[in-house]
Short mmCIF file of N, CA and C in Angstrom, two decimals:
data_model
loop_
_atom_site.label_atom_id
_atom_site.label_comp_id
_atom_site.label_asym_id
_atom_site.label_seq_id
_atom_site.Cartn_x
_atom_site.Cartn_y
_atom_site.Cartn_z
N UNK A 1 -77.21 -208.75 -62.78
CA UNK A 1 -76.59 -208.56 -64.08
C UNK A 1 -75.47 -207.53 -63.94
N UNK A 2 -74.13 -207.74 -63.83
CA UNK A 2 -73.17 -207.40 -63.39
C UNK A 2 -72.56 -206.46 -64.43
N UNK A 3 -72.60 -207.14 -65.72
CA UNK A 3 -72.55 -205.51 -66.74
C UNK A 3 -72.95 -204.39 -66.79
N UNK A 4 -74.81 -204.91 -66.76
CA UNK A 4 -75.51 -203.32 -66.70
C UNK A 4 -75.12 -202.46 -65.65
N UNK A 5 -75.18 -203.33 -64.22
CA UNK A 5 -74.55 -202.30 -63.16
C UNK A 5 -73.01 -201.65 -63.69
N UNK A 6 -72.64 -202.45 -63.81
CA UNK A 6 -71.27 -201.60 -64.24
C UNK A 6 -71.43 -200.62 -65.34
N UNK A 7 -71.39 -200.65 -66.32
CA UNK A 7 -71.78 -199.45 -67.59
C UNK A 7 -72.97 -198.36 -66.64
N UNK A 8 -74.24 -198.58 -65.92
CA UNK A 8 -74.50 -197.41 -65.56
C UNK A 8 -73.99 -196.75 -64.78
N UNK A 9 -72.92 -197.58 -63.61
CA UNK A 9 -72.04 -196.92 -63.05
C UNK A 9 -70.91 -195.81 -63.71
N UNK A 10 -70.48 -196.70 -64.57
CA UNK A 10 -69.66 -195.51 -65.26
C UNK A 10 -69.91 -194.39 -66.28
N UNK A 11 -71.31 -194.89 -66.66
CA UNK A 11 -72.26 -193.63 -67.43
C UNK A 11 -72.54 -192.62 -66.40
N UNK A 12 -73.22 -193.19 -65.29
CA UNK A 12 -73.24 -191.63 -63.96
C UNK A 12 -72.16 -191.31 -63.88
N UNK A 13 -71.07 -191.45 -64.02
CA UNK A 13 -69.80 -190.91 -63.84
C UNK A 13 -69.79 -189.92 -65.11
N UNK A 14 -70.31 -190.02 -65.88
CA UNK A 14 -70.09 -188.74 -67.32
C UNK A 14 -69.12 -189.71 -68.18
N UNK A 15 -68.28 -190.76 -68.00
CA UNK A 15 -67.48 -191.65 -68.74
C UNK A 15 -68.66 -192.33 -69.79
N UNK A 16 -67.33 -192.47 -70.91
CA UNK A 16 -67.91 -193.61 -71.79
C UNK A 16 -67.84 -195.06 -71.50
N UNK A 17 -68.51 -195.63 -71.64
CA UNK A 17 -68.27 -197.09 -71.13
C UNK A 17 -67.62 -197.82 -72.03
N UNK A 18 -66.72 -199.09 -72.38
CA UNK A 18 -66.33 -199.60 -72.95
C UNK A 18 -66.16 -200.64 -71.93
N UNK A 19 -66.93 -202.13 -72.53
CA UNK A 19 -66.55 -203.57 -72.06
C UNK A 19 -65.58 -204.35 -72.43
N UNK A 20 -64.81 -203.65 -72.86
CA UNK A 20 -64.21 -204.42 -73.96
C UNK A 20 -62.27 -204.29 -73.57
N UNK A 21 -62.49 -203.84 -72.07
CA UNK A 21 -61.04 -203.63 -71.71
C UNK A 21 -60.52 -204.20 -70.82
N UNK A 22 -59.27 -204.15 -70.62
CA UNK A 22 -58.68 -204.84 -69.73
C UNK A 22 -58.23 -203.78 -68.29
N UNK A 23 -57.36 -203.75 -68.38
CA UNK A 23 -56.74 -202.40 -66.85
C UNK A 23 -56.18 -201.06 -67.78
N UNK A 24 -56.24 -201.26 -68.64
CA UNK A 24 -56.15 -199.71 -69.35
C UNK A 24 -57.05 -199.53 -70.78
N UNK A 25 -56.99 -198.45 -70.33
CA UNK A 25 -58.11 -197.71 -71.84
C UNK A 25 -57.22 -197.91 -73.11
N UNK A 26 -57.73 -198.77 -74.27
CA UNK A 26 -56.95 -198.66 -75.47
C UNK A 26 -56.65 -197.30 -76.33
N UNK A 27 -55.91 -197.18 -76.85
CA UNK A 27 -55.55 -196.03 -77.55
C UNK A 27 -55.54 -196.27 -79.34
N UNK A 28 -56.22 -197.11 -79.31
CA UNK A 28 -56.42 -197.03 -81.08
C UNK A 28 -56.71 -195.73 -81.58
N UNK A 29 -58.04 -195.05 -80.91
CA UNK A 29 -58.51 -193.60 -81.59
C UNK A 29 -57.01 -192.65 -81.79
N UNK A 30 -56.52 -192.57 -80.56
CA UNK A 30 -55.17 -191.95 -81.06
C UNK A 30 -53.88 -192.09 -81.94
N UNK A 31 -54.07 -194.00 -82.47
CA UNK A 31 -53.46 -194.14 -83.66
C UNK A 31 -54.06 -193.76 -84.43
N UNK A 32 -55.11 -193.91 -85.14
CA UNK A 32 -55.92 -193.55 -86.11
C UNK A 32 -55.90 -191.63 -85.89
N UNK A 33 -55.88 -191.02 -85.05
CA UNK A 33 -55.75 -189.81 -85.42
C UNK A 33 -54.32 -189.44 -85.60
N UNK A 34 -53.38 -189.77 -85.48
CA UNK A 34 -51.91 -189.43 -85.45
C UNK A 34 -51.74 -190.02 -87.08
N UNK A 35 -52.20 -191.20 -87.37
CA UNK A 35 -52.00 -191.18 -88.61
C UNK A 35 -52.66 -190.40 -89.88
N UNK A 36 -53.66 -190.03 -89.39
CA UNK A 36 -54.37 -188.81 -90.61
C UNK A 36 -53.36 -187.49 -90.17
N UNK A 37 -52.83 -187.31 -88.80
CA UNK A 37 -52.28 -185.81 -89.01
C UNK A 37 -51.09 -186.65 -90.11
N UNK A 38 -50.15 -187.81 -89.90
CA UNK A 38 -49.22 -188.27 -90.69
C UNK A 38 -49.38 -187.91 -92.09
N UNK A 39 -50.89 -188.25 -93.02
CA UNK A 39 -51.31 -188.16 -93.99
C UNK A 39 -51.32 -186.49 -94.63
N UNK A 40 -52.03 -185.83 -93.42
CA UNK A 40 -51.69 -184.27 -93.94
C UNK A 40 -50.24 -183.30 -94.05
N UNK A 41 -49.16 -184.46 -93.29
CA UNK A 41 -48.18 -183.95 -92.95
C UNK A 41 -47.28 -184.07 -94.28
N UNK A 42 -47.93 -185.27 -95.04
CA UNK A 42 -47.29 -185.67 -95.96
C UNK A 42 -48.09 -184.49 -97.33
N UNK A 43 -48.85 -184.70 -97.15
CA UNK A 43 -49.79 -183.32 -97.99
C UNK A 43 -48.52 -181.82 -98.02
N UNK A 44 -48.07 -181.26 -97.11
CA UNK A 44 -47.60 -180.23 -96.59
C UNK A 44 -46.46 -180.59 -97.09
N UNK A 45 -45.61 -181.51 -96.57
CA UNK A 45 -44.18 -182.10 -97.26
C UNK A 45 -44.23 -182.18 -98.60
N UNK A 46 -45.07 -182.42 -99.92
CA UNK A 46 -45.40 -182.12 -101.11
C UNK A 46 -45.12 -180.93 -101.31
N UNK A 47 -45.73 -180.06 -100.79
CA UNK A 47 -46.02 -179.00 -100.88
C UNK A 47 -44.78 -178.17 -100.79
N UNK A 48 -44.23 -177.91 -99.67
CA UNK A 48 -42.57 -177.47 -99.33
C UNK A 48 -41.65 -178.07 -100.58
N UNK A 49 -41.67 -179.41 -101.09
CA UNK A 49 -40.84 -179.58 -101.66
C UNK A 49 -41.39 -178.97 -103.60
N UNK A 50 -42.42 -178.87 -103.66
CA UNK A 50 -43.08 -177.73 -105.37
C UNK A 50 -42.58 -176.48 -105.16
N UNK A 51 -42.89 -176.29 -103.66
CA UNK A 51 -42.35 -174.92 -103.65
C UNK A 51 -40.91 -174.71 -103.99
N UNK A 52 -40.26 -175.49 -103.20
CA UNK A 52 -39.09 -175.42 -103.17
C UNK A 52 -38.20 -175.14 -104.60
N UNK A 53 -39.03 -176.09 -105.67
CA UNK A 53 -38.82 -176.38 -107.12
C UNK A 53 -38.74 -175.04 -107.98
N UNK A 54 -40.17 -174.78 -107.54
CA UNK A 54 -40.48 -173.57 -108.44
C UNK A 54 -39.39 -172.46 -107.73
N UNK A 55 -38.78 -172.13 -106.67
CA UNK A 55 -38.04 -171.43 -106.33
C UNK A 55 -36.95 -171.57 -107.37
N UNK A 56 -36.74 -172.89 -107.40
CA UNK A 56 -35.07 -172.92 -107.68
C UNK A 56 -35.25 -172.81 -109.59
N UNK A 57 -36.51 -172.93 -110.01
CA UNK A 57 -36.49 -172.83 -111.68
C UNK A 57 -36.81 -171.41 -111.54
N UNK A 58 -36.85 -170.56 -110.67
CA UNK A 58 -37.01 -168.77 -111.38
C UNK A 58 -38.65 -168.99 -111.10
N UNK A 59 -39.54 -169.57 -111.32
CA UNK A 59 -40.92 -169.70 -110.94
C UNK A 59 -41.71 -168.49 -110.20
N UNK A 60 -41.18 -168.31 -109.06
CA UNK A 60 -41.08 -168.19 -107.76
C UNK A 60 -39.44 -167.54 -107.28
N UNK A 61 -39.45 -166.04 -106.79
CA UNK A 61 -38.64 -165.14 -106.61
C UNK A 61 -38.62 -165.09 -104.94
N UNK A 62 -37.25 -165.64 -104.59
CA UNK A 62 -37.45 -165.15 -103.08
C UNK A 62 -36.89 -164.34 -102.62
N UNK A 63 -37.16 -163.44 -101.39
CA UNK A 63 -36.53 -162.31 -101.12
C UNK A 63 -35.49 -162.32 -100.31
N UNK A 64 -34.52 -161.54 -100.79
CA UNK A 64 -33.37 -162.09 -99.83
C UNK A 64 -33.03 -160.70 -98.65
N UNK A 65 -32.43 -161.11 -97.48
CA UNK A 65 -32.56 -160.15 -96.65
C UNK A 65 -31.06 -159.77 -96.34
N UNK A 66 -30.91 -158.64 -96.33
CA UNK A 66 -29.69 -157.54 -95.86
C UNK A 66 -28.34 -158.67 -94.95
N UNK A 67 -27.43 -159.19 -95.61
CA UNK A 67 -26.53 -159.43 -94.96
C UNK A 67 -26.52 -161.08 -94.44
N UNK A 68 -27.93 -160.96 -95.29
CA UNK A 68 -27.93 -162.92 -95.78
C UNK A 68 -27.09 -163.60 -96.70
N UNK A 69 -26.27 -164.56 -95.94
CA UNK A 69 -25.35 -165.47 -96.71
C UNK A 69 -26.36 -166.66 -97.18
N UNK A 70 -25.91 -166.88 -99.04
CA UNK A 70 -26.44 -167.88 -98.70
C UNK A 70 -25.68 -168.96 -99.28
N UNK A 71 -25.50 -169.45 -100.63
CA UNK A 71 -25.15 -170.69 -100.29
C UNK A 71 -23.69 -170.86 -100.10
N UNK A 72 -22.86 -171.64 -99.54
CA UNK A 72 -21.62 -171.63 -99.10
C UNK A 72 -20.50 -171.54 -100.49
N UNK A 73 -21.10 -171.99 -101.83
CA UNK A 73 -20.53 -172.40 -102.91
C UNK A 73 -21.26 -171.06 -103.79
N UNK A 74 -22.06 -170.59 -103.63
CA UNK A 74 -22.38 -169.68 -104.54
C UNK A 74 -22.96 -168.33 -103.46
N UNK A 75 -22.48 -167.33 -103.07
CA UNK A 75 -22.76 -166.82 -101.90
C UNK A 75 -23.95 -165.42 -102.45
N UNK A 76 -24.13 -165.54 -103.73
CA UNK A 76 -25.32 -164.57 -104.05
C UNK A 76 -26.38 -165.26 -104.28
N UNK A 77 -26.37 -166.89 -104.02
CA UNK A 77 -27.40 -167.66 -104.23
C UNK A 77 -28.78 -167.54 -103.32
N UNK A 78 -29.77 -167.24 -102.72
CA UNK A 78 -30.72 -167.46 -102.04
C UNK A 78 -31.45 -169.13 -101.81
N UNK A 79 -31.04 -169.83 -100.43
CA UNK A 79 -31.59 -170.95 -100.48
C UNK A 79 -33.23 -170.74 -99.81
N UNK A 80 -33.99 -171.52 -100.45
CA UNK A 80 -35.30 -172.00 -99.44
C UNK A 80 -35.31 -172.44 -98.23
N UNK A 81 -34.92 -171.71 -97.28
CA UNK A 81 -34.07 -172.64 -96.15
C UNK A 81 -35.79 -172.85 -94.92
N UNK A 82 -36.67 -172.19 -95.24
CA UNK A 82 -37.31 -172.02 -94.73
C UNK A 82 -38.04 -173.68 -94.92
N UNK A 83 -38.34 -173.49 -96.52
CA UNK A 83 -39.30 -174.88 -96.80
C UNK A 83 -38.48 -176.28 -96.08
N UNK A 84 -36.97 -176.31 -96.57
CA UNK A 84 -36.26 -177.32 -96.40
C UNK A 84 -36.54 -177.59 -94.72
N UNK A 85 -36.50 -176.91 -93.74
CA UNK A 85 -36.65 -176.71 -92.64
C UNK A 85 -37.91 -177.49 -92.53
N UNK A 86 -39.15 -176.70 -92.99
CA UNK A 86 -40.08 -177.57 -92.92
C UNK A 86 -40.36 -178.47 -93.31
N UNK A 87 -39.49 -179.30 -94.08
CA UNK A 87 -39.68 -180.59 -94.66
C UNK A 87 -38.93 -181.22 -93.85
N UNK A 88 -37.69 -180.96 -93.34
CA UNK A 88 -37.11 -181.90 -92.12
C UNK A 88 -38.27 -181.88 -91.07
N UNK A 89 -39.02 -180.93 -90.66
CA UNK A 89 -39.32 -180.99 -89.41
C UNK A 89 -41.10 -181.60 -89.42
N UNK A 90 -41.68 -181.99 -91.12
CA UNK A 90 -42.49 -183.00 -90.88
C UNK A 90 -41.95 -184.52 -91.23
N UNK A 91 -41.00 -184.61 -91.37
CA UNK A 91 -40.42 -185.48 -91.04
C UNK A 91 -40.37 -186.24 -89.48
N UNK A 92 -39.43 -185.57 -89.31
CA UNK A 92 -39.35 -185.55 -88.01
C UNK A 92 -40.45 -185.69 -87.09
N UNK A 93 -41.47 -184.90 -87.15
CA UNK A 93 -43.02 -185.34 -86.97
C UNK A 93 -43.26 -186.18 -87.35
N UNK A 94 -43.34 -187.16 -88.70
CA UNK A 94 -43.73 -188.07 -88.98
C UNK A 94 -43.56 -189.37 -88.17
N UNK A 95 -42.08 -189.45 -88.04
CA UNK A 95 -41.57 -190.23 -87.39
C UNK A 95 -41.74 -190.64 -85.90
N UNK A 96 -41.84 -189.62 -85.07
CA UNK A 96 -42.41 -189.41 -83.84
C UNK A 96 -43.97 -190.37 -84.16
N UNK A 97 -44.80 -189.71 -84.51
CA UNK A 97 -46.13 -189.99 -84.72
C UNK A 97 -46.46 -191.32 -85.56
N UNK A 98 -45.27 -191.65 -86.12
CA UNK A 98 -45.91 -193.37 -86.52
C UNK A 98 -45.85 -194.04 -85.59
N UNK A 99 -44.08 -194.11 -84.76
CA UNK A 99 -43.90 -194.71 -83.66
C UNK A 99 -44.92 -194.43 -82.56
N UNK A 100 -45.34 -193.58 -82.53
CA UNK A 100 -46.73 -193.54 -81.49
C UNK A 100 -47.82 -194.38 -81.91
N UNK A 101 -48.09 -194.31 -83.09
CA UNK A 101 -49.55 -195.34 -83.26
C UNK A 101 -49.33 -196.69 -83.67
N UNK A 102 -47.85 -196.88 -83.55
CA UNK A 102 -47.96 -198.18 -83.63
C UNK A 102 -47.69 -198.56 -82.08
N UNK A 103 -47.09 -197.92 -81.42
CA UNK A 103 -46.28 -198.24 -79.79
C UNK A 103 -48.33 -198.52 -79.36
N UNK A 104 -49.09 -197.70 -78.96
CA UNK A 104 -49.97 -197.27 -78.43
C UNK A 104 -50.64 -198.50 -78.10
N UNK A 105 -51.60 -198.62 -79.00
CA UNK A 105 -52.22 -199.59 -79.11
C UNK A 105 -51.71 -200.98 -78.52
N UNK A 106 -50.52 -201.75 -78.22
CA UNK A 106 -49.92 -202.61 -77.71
C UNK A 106 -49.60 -202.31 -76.01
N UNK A 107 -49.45 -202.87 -75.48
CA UNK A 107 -49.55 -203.48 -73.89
C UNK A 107 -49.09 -204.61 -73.46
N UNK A 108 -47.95 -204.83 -72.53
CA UNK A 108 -47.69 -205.81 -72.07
C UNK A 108 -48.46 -205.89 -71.24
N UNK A 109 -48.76 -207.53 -70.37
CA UNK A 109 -49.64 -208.40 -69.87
C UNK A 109 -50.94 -208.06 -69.70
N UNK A 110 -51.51 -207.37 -71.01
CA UNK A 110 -53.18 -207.01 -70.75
C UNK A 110 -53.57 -208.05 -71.31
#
């Protein structure tokens, strides 16, 4: 019985066994986790952009620092440059990380 030998072979090895493959280990688990960080990323991107809001209605007072320019059109203005930053850059994450869980999971000639 050519399975069992095989799976206890690779159980003494400390590996998980999986029958179910071809010449490489699938990577679904790592779509499925790249897309929940996607999901929290989008949580956080909410978030940067309320903040951002309440900044700009008086809400929320930001501090401005010694010899900070800020906006090019209003130069005593204070931008959120911080949140905006972080909203490009889960973006930018986002994007990375979809294209990963969708690339992943696919394989030529398996």
């Amino acid at each position: 019985n050519w399975p069992t030998i095989a799976e206890e072979f690779v159980q003494s090895l400390g590996l998980t066994f999986n029958p179910y493959v071809t010449q490489i280990e699938p990577h679904d688990y790592m779509a499925s986790l790249f897309h929940a960080v996607i999901q929290f990323n989008n949580i956080l991107t909410d978030f940067d952009r309320d903040v951002w809001a309440y900044i700009s209605l008086g809400y929320f007072k930001q501090i401005t620092k010694a010899g900070e320019i800020g906006s090019s059109t209003m130069p005593h203005k204070v931008n959120p440059i911080d949140f905006e930053n972080s909203e490009g850059n889960l973006g930018k994450a986002n994007a990375g990380l979809s294209y990963l869980s969708m690339k992943l999971p696919i394989s030529r000639w398996q």
